């Protein structure tokens, strides 16, 4: 039985001087294995560098997912202006996993990117053994587009990667968008 989705969720841009760097570090240290491909964050210094790198990339839109306790997750869209497409990635602190919060956040970001954001296509990929990430993609209106066999090499082991895509003309996610602040 999933936990209820928190009612106080909201989105805001990630900032280079983000006060929630400690929350970013907490999310990485709470699940080192699951977060290993999200970035090299092990301590306060690397968490600060990670935030500065994301927020300082003009082609990358980084959106913080927050509740009353602060930053809990992140959704990023790496824009490809040549193809007017975007690569989507996301993570959530374990305290809010299984609540539907990630699906709502990614759906909100994807809906905006394909309308106001001017993109015509979004895509993402996740390890085949990460079905929750596929659930997020489906919730956000993405369509399965196949499997890259053995695409990721992790600790000497090759992992299949499931690909998902969503076009601007595909149906919207249908979720009530989370509020965007700041
Ligand atoms: C992947 C991750 C973001 C999933 O977060 P989550 O909190 O479980 O996601 P949600 O609770 O929003 O669930 C989204 C959907 O997936 C479904 N789902 C969750 N776990 C599932 C599973 N094991 N199998 C199938 N569907 C699943 C949920 O039911 C939900 O669907 P619904 O809204 O229609 O009910 C989280 O586990 C995480 O941060 N992992 C580490 C980083 C990572 O792997 N990122 C993805 C690669 S970019």
CSV table of C-alpha atoms in Angstrom, one decimal, residues 127-129 148-154 157-161:
chain,number,residue,atom,x,y,z
A,127,UNK,CA,18.1,0.5,-15.6
A,128,UNK,CA,15.8,-2.4,-16.3
A,129,UNK,CA,16.0,-3.5,-12.7
A,148,UNK,CA,19.4,-0.7,-24.9
A,149,UNK,CA,21.1,-4.1,-24.1
A,150,UNK,CA,24.0,-3.9,-21.6
A,151,UNK,CA,24.2,-0.1,-22.0
A,152,UNK,CA,25.3,0.8,-18.4
A,153,UNK,CA,28.5,-0.7,-17.1
A,154,UNK,CA,28.3,-0.7,-13.3
A,157,UNK,CA,28.4,-5.6,-14.7
A,158,UNK,CA,26.4,-4.6,-17.8
A,159,UNK,CA,22.8,-3.5,-17.3
A,160,UNK,CA,20.0,-3.2,-19.8
A,161,UNK,CA,18.5,0.3,-20.0
